[in-house]
Short mmCIF file of C-alpha atoms in Angstrom, two decimals:
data_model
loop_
_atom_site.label_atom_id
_atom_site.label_comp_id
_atom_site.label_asym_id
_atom_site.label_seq_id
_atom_site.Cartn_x
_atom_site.Cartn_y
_atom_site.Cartn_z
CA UNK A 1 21.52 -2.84 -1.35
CA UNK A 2 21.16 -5.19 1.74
CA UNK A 3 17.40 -5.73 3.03
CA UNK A 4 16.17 -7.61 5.83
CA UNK A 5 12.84 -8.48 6.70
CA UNK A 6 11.21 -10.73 8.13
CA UNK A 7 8.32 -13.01 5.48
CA UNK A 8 5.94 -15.96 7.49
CA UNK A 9 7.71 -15.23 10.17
CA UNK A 10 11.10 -16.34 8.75
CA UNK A 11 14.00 -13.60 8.88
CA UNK A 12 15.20 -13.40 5.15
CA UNK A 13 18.52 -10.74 4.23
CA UNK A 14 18.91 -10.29 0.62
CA UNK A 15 20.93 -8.05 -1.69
CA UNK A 16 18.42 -6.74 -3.82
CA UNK A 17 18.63 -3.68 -6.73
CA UNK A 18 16.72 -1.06 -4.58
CA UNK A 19 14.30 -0.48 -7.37
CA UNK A 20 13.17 -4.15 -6.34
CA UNK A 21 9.04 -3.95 -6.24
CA UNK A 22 7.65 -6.10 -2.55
CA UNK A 23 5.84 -8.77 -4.80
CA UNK A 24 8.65 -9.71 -6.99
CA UNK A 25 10.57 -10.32 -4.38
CA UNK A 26 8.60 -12.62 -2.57
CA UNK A 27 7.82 -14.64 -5.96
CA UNK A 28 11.18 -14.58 -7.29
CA UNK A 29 13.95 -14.05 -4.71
CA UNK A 30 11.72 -16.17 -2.25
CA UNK A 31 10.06 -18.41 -4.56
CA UNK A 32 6.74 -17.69 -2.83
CA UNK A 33 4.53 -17.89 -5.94
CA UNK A 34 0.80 -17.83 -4.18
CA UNK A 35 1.03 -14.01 -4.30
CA UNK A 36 0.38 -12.98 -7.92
CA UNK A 37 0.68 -9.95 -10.42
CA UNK A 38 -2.43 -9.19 -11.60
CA UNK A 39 -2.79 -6.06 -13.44
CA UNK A 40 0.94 -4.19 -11.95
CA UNK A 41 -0.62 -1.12 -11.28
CA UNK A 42 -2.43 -1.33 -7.79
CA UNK A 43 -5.67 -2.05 -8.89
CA UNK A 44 -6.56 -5.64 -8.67
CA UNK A 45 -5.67 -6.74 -5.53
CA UNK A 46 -4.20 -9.88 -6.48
CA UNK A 47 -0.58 -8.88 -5.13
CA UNK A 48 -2.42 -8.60 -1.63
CA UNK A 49 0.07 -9.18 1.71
CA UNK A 50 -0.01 -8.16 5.16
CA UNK A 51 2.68 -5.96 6.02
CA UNK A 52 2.97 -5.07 9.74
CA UNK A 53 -0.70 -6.73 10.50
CA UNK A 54 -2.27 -4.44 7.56
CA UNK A 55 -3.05 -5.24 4.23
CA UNK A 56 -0.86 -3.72 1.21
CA UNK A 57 -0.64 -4.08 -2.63
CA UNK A 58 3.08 -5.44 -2.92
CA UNK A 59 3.02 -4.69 -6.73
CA UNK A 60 2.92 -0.79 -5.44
CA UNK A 61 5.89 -1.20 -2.40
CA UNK A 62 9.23 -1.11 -3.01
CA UNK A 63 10.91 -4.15 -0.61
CA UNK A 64 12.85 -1.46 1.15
CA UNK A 65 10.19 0.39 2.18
CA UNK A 66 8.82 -2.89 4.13
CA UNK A 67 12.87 -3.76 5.45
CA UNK A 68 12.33 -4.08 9.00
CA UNK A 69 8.51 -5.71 8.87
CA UNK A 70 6.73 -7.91 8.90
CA UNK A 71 5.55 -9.49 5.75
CA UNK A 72 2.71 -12.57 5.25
CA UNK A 73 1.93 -13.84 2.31
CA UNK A 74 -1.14 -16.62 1.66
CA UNK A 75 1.83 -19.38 2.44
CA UNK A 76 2.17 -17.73 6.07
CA UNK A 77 -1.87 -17.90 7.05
CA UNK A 78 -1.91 -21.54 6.37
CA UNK A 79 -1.11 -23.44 9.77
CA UNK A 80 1.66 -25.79 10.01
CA UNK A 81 -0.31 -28.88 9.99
CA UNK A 82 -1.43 -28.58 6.21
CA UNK A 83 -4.95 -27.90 7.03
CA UNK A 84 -6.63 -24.81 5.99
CA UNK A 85 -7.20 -21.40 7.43
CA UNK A 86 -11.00 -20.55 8.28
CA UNK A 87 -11.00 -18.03 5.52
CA UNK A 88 -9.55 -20.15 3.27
CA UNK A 89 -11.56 -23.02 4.38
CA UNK A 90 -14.79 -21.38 3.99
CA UNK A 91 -13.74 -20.00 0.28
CA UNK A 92 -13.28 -23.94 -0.20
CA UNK A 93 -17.00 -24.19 1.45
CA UNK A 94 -18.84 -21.87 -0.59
CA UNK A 95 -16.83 -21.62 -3.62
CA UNK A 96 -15.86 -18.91 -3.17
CA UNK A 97 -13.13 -18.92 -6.58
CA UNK A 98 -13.14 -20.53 -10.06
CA UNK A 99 -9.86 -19.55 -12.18
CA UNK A 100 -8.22 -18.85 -8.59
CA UNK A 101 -5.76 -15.87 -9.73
CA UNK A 102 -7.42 -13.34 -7.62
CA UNK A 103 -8.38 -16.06 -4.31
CA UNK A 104 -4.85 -15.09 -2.73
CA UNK A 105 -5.40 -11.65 -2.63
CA UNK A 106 -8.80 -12.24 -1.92
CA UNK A 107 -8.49 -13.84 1.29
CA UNK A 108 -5.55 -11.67 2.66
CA UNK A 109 -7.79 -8.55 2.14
CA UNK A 110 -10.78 -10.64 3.69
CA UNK A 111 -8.54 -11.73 7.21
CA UNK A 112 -7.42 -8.03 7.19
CA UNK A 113 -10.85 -6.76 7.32
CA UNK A 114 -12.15 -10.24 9.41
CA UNK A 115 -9.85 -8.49 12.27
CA UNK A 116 -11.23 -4.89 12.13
CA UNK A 117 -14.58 -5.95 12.26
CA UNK A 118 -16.55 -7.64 15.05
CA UNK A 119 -19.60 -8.75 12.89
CA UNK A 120 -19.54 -8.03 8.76
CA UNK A 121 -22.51 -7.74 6.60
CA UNK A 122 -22.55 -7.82 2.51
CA UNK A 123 -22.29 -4.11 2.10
CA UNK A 124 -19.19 -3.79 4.72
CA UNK A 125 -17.58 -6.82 2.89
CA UNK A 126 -18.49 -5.41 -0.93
CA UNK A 127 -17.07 -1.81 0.28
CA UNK A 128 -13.82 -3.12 1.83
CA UNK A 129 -13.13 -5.39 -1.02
CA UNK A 130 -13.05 -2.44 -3.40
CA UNK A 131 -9.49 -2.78 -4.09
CA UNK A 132 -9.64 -6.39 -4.81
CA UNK A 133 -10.73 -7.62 -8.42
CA UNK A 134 -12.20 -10.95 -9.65
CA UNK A 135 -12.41 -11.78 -13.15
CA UNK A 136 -14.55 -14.54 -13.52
CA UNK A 137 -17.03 -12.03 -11.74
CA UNK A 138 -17.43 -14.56 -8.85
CA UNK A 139 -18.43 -11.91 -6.57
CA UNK A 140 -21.59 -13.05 -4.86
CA UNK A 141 -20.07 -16.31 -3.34
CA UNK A 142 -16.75 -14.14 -2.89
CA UNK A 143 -19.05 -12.12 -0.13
CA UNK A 144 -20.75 -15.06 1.11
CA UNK A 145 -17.46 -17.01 1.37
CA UNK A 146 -15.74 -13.80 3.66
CA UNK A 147 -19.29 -13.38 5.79
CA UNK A 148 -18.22 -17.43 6.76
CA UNK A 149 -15.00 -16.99 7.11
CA UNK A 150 -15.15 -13.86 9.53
CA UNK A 151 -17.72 -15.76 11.58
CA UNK A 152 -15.59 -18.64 11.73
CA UNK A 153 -12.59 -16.86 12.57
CA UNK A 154 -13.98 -14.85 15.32
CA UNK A 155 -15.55 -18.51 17.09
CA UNK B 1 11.34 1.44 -13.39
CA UNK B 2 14.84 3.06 -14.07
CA UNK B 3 17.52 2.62 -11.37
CA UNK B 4 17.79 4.83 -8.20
CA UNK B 5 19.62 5.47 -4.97
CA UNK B 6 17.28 4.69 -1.73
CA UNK B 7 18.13 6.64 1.57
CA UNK B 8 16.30 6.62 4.50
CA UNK B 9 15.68 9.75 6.38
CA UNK B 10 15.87 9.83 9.96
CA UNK B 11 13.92 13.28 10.79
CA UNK B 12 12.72 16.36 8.53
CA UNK B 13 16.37 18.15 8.52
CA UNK B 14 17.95 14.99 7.58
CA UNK B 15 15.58 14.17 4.73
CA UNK B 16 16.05 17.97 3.66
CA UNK B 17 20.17 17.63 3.78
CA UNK B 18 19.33 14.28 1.57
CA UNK B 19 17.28 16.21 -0.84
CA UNK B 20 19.89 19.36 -1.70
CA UNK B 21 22.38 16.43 -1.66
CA UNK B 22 21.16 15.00 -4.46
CA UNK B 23 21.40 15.65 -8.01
CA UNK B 24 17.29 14.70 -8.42
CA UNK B 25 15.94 13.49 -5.54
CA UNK B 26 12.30 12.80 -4.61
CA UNK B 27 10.78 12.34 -1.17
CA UNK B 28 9.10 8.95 -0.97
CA UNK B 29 6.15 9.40 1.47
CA UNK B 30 3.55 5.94 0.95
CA UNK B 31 4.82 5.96 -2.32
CA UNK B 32 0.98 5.01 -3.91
CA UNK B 33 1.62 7.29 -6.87
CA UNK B 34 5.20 8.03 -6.59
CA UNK B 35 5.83 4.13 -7.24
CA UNK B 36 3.05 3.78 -9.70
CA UNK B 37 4.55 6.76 -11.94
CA UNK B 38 8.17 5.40 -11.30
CA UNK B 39 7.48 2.03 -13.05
CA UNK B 40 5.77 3.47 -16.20
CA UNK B 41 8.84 5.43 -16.68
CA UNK B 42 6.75 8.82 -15.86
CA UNK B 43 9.20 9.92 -13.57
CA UNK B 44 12.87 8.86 -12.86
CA UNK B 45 14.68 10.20 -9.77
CA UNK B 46 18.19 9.84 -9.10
CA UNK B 47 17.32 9.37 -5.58
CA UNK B 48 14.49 8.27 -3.75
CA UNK B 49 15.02 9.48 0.02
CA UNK B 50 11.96 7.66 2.42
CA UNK B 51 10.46 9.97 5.10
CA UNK B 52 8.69 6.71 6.65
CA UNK B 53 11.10 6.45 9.76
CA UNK B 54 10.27 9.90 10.51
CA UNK B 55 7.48 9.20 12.98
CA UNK B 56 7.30 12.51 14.28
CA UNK B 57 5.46 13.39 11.01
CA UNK B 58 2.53 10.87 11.65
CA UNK B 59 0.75 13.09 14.40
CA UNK B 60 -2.52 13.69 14.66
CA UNK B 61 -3.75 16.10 17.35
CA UNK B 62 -6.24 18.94 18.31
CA UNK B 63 -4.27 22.12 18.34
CA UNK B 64 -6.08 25.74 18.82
CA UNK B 65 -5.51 26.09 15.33
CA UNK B 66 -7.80 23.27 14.88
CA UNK B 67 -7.02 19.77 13.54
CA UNK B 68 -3.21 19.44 12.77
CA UNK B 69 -2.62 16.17 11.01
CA UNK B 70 1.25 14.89 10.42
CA UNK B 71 2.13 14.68 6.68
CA UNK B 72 2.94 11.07 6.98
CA UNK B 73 -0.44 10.47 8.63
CA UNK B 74 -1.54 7.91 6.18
CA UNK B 75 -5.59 7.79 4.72
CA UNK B 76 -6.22 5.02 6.85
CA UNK B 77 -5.32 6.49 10.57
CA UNK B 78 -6.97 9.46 9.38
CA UNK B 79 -10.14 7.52 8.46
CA UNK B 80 -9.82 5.80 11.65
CA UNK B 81 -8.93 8.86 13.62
CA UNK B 82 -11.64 9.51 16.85
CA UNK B 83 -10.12 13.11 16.91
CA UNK B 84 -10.82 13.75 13.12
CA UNK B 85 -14.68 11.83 13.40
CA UNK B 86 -15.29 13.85 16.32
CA UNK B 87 -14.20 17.34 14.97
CA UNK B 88 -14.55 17.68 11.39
CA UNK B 89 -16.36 13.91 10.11
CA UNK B 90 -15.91 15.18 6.64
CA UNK B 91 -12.46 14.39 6.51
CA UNK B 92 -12.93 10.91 7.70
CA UNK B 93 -15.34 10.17 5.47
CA UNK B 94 -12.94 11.82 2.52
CA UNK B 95 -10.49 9.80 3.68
CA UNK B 96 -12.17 6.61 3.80
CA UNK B 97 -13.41 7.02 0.64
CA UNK B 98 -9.55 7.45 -1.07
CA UNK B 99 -8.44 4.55 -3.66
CA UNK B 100 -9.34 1.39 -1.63
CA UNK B 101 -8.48 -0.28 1.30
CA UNK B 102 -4.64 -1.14 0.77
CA UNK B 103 -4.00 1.70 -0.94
CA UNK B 104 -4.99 3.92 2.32
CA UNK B 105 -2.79 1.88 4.47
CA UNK B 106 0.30 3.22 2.83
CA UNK B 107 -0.82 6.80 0.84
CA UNK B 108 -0.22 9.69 3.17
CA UNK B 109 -2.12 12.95 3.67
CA UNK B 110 1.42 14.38 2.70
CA UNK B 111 2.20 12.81 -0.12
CA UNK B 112 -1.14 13.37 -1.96
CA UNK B 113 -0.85 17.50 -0.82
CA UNK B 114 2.22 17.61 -2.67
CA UNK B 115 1.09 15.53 -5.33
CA UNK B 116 -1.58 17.85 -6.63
CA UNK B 117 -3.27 15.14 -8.78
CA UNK B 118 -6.12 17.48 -10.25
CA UNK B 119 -8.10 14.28 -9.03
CA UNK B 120 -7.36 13.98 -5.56
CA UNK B 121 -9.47 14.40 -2.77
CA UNK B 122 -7.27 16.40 -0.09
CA UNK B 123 -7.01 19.30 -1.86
CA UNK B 124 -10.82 19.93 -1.89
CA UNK B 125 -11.12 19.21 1.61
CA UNK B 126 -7.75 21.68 2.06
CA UNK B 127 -9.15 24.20 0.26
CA UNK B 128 -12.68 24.24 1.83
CA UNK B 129 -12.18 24.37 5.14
CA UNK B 130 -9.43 26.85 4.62
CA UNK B 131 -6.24 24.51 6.30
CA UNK B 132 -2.96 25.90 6.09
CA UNK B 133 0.17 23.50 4.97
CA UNK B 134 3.11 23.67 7.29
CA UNK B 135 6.52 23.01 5.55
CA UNK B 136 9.71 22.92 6.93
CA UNK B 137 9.83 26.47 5.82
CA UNK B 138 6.48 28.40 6.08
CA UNK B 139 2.91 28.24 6.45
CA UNK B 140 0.44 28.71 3.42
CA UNK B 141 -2.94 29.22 3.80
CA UNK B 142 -4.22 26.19 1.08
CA UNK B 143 -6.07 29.06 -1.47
CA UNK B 144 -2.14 29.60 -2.26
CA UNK B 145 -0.64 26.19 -2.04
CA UNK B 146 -2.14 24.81 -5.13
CA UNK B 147 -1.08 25.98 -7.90
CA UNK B 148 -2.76 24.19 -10.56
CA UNK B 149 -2.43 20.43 -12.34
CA UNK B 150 0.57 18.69 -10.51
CA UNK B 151 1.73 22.19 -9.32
CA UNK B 152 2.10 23.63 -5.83
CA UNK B 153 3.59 26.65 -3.93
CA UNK B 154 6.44 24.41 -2.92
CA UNK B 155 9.99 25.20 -3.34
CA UNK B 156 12.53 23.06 -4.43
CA UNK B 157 13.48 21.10 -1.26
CA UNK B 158 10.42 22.37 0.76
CA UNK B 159 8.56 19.63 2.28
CA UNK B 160 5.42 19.52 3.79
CA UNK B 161 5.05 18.63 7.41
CA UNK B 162 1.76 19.00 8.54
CA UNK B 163 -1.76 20.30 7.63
CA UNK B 164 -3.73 22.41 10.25
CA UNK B 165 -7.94 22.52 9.36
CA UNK B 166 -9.65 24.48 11.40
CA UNK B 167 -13.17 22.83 12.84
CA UNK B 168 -16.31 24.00 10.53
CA UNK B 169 -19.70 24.66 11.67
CA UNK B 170 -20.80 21.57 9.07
CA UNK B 171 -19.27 19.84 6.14
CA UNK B 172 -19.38 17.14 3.76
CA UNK B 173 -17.86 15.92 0.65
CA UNK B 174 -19.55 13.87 -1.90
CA UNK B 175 -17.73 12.21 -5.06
CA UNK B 176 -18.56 10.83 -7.99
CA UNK B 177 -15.51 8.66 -8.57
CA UNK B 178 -14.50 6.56 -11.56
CA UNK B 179 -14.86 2.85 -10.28
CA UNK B 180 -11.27 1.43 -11.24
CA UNK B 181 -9.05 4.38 -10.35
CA UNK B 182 -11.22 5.52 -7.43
CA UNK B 183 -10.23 9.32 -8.04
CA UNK B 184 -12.74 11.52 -8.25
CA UNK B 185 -14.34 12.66 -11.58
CA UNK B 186 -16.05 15.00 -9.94
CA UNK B 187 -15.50 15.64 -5.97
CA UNK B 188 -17.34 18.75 -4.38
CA UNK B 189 -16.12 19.63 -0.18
CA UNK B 190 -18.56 22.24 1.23
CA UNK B 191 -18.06 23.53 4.66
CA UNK B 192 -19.77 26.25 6.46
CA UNK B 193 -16.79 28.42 8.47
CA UNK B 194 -16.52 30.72 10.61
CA UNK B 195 -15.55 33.25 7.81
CA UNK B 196 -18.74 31.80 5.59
CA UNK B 197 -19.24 28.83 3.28
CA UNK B 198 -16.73 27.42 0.98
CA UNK B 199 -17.53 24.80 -2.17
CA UNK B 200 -14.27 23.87 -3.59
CA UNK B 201 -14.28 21.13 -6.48
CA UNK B 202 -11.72 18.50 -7.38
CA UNK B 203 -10.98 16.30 -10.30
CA UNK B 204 -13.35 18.46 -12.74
CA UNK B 205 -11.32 20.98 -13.90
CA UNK B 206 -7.17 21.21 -14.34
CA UNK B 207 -7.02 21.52 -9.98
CA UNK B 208 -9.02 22.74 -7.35
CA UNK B 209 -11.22 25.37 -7.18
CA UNK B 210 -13.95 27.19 -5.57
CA UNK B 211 -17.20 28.30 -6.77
CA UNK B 212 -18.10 31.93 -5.70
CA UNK B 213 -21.86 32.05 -6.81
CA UNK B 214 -22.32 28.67 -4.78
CA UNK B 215 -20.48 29.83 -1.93
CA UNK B 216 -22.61 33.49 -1.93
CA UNK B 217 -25.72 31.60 -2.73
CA UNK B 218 -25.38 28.86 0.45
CA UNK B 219 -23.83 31.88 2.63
CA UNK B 220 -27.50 33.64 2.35
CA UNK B 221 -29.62 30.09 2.60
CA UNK B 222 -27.27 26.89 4.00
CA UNK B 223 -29.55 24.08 1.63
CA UNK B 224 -29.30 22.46 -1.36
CA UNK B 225 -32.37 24.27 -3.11
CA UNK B 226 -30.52 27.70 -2.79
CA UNK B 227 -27.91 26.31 -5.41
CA UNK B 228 -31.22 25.68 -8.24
CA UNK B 229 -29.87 27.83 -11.22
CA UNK B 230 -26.51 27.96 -10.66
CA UNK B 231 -24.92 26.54 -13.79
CA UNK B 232 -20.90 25.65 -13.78
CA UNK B 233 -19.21 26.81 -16.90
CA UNK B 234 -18.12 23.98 -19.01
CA UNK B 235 -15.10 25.86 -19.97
CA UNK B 236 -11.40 25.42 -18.95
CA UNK B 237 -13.12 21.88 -17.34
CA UNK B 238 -11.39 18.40 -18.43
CA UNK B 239 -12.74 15.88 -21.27
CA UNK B 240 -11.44 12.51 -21.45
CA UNK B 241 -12.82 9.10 -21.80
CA UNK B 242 -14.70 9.11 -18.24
CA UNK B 243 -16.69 12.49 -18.82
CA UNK B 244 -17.39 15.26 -21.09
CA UNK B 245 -16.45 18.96 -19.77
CA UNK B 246 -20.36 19.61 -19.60
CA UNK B 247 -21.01 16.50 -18.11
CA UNK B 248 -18.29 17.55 -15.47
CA UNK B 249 -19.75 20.66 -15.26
CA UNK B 250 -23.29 19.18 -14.16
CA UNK B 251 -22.26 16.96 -11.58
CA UNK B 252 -20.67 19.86 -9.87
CA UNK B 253 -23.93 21.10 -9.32
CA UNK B 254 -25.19 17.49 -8.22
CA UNK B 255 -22.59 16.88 -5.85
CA UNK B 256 -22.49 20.12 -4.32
CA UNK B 257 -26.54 19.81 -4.01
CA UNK B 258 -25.44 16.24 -2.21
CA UNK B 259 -23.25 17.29 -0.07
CA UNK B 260 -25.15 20.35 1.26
CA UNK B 261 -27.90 17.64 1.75
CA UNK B 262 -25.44 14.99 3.96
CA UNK B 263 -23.52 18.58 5.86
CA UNK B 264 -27.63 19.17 6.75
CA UNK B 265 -28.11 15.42 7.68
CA UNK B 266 -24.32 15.64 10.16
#
């Protein structure tokens, strides 16, 4: 079945199975492999994209069901010039990952709620990051890395 | 997840025509359980027809019925809803407080009605404030609709289209939720009507239910110290590996006490 969408603001058309899960086919059919499958069954948070400005759990989302949006993955927030974006920049700051399976999901949730908040304090960030899991347990610079980054963003 | 046929429905009729047209078709709504159950095999439809184009559905507006919320209205516009903070801030909060963040952006008030998980949250808050489902069909008051674990009044084709709540005097709900899943291991919605209080309880037993004595007991003193003494029976309640039936059982009585507490506070 023929899909179009449109992924870091590139229009992409692909004939895809329509059982075809969002996240597998950025990673495989787009070879966008920063998005990751954590635990497949919408709990983790490391499948984490914006789809139409809001963020989503791609593991969960058939592609068809986003045909017609607009997707961003982690490749799509980083500007063209190779440098960093602010929340990824301040995750960099105040190490804010160690393995780094869960940072991509981590910082699309973390822009997604950046831009519904004005100001964010630990308990807003540690509430709204619910659906994203680390690991390594890296929590406490996870918050302080998002608190930066929202400031930063919103300069 | 088995192989399926994907249609897109362009309005209510359309979607129906879709359904009949099938030989096992399933409405897709946000698809947060749907697609979940689909890829451990639970459930394989030969078609999976997607009621997301119908905008129509996605309404939310005062009506003198009270609240009348779209079935594709998904957790997070309700949650962010000034209509549904301003009349019944129960239901924002219940909404808010569904699976996490992402998950809200695509599950739909709908889709979780239909659903029936014994877990969910909207059929507490459906059945305590006494809201009525619209289908394409009928209305049912909500004390009809469920029917029990993953079972509803709905017919085969019927599909919800709205859900009217009418605007209590106070109300709150207050779960105890299991941290990974987010659904409620216990979930109690008490609302004081206009036809007297109502305690219904999720996720403890095999669906939702209400809780006479509690209900009689708040209707003759609205605070938490009127429901001292009144035990839930452990029976007929669920035992797995988050909580015993008599643990169950308990928190019933702690989150109703709760929530009477935070209806109090407004």
């Amino acid at each position: 079945m023929q899909v179009s969408l449109t992924v870091n603001d590139k229009a992409v058309t692909a004939d895809i199975p329509p059982r075809t899960l969002l996240v597998d086919f950025i990673r495989d059919h787009l070879n966008l492999t920063g998005t990751h499958v954590g635990c497949d069954t919408a709990q983790c948070g490391a499948c984490t994209v914006h789809l139409n400005g809001h963020a989503i759990k791609s593991c969960n989302v058939l592609v068809l069901q986003a045909a017609g949006g607009q997707v961003v993955t982690i490749e799509g927030v980083t500007p063209a010039d190779g440098t960093l974006h602010p929340m990824q920049e301040a995750f960099r700051q105040h190490h804010g990952l160690q393995c780094g399976f869960c940072t991509a999901g981590m910082v699309m949730s973390a822009i997604d709620l950046a831009g519904r908040h004005a100001s964010l304090d630990d308990q807003t960030i540690r509430a709204e990051l619910d659906g994203n899991l680390c690991r390594c347990t890296g929590y406490h610079n996870i918050v302080a890395s998002v608190k930066a980054g929202a400031a930063s963003m919103h300069q | 997840m088995y192989e399926f046929n994907y249609q897109k429905a362009s309005s209510v009729a359309d979607a129906s025509a879709k359904l009949a047209a099938s030989a096992d078709g399933r409405l897709l709504a946000g698809g947060q359980t749907l697609i979940a159950s689909m890829k451990m095999r639970l459930v394989a439809p030969s078609d999976l027809i997607d009621l997301a184009g119908v905008t129509a559905l996605t309404a939310i507006e005062s009506t003198p019925g009270g609240l009348k919320i779209g079935a594709m209205a998904t957790h997070a516009s309700v949650a962010a809803s000034p209509l549904v903070s301003k009349a019944i801030p129960a239901l924002a909060t219940l909404a808010n407080g569904i699976g996490d963040r992402m998950v809200r952006q695509m599950g739909t008030i709908g889709g979780s009605v239909a659903n029936n998980d014994p877990a969910a949250d909207y059929p507490a808050a459906l059945v305590a404030l006494g809201a009525t489902v619209h289908t394409d069909k009928r209305q049912m008051p909500a004390d009809s609709f469920f029917k029990g674990m993953y079972e509803t009044a709905l017919a085969a084709g019927e599909i919800v289209t709205a859900i009217t709540f009418p605007v209590p005097k106070r109300a709150a709900y207050i779960k105890f939720k299991n941290p990974a899943s987010r659904y409620a291991i216990v979930g109690v919605f008490v609302a004081q009507t206009a036809t007297g209080v109502r305690v219904a309880v999720t996720g403890a037993g095999p669906g939702v239910f209400r809780v006479p004595a509690m209900e009689a007991a708040l209707g003759a003193n609205f605070a938490s110290a009127a429901l001292d003494g009144i035990a839930v029976s452990a029976t007929d309640l669920n035992t797995d590996m988050h909580a015993s039936s008599e643990y169950r059982a308990h928190l019933v009585g702690v989150m109703a006490k709760r929530a009477v507490e935070c209806a109090l506070a407004g």
